[in-house]
Amino acid sequence: VLGWAELFLERYQDASRHFGRGIAISRHSGHFYVLPHLLLGQGQLAYWRGPLDRAITLSEEAEEIARLIDSRDLLGFALGARGVALAWADGQASAKRAVDLAEQAVATIPPESAWWARTVATFRGVAMLLGGDPQGCLSALTAAGGDTLAFAQPSLRPIYLEMLAVASAMSGDHAKARECSEQAEAEA
């Protein structure tokens, strides 16, 4: 948990150190049920800071373990994380695969797992936008967080508002694009 908190507080070196220590302890002690959380945290760090191929590799490893321990929430997060990292890494070349992974993620997580479901829905929106589908992005993001993304994770809300701004502009709704961009700037 400490690594995740440090990640969202932008204390990247501390987060990396704590994720690394947690992974080593989990592997050494055999507490593999904790490992996907740590791998996905380190993967998110690589997603934000690079390299993206590391984010993809870590999400694949987390996916494998999530399948073995039968955790639908972790499996969905791992699929979505890989999809969005793939979309950024390869752009149009991997757009379909990235969106497919994100859609698998959404379908994997039970609706009662609200935070997990919203998180992977935002991954889906990002993958759709990077794949050239701004309308799909708008639908996915607003389904995840409401029209103003009020239900989105607060620490990530400015990023998703910017995605809404880009998708709105690409869809021709420049007033909505400006509104979302200004809101993102105010909240950042």
Short mmCIF file of C-alpha atoms in Angstrom, two decimals, residues 27 31-37 39 58-71 74-75:
data_model
loop_
_atom_site.label_atom_id
_atom_site.label_comp_id
_atom_site.label_asym_id
_atom_site.label_seq_id
_atom_site.Cartn_x
_atom_site.Cartn_y
_atom_site.Cartn_z
CA ARG A 27 8.55 -13.99 -3.74
CA HIS A 31 2.88 -14.83 -0.35
CA PHE A 32 1.98 -14.80 -4.02
CA TYR A 33 -1.51 -13.39 -3.46
CA VAL A 34 0.13 -10.01 -2.75
CA LEU A 35 2.42 -10.14 -5.76
CA PRO A 36 -0.04 -8.93 -8.44
CA HIS A 37 -0.78 -5.76 -6.44
CA LEU A 39 3.66 -5.88 -9.86
CA LEU A 58 4.85 -6.45 -15.43
CA SER A 59 1.15 -6.47 -16.31
CA GLU A 60 1.61 -9.82 -18.09
CA GLU A 61 3.21 -11.32 -15.01
CA ALA A 62 0.47 -9.90 -12.77
CA GLU A 63 -2.15 -11.31 -15.17
CA GLU A 64 -0.66 -14.79 -14.92
CA ILE A 65 -0.70 -14.75 -11.13
CA ALA A 66 -4.19 -13.21 -11.00
CA ARG A 67 -5.45 -16.11 -13.12
CA LEU A 68 -3.76 -18.63 -10.80
CA ILE A 69 -5.28 -17.10 -7.65
CA ASP A 70 -8.63 -16.52 -9.42
CA SER A 71 -8.84 -12.78 -8.74
CA LEU A 74 -6.62 -8.07 -10.38
CA LEU A 75 -6.98 -9.88 -13.69
#
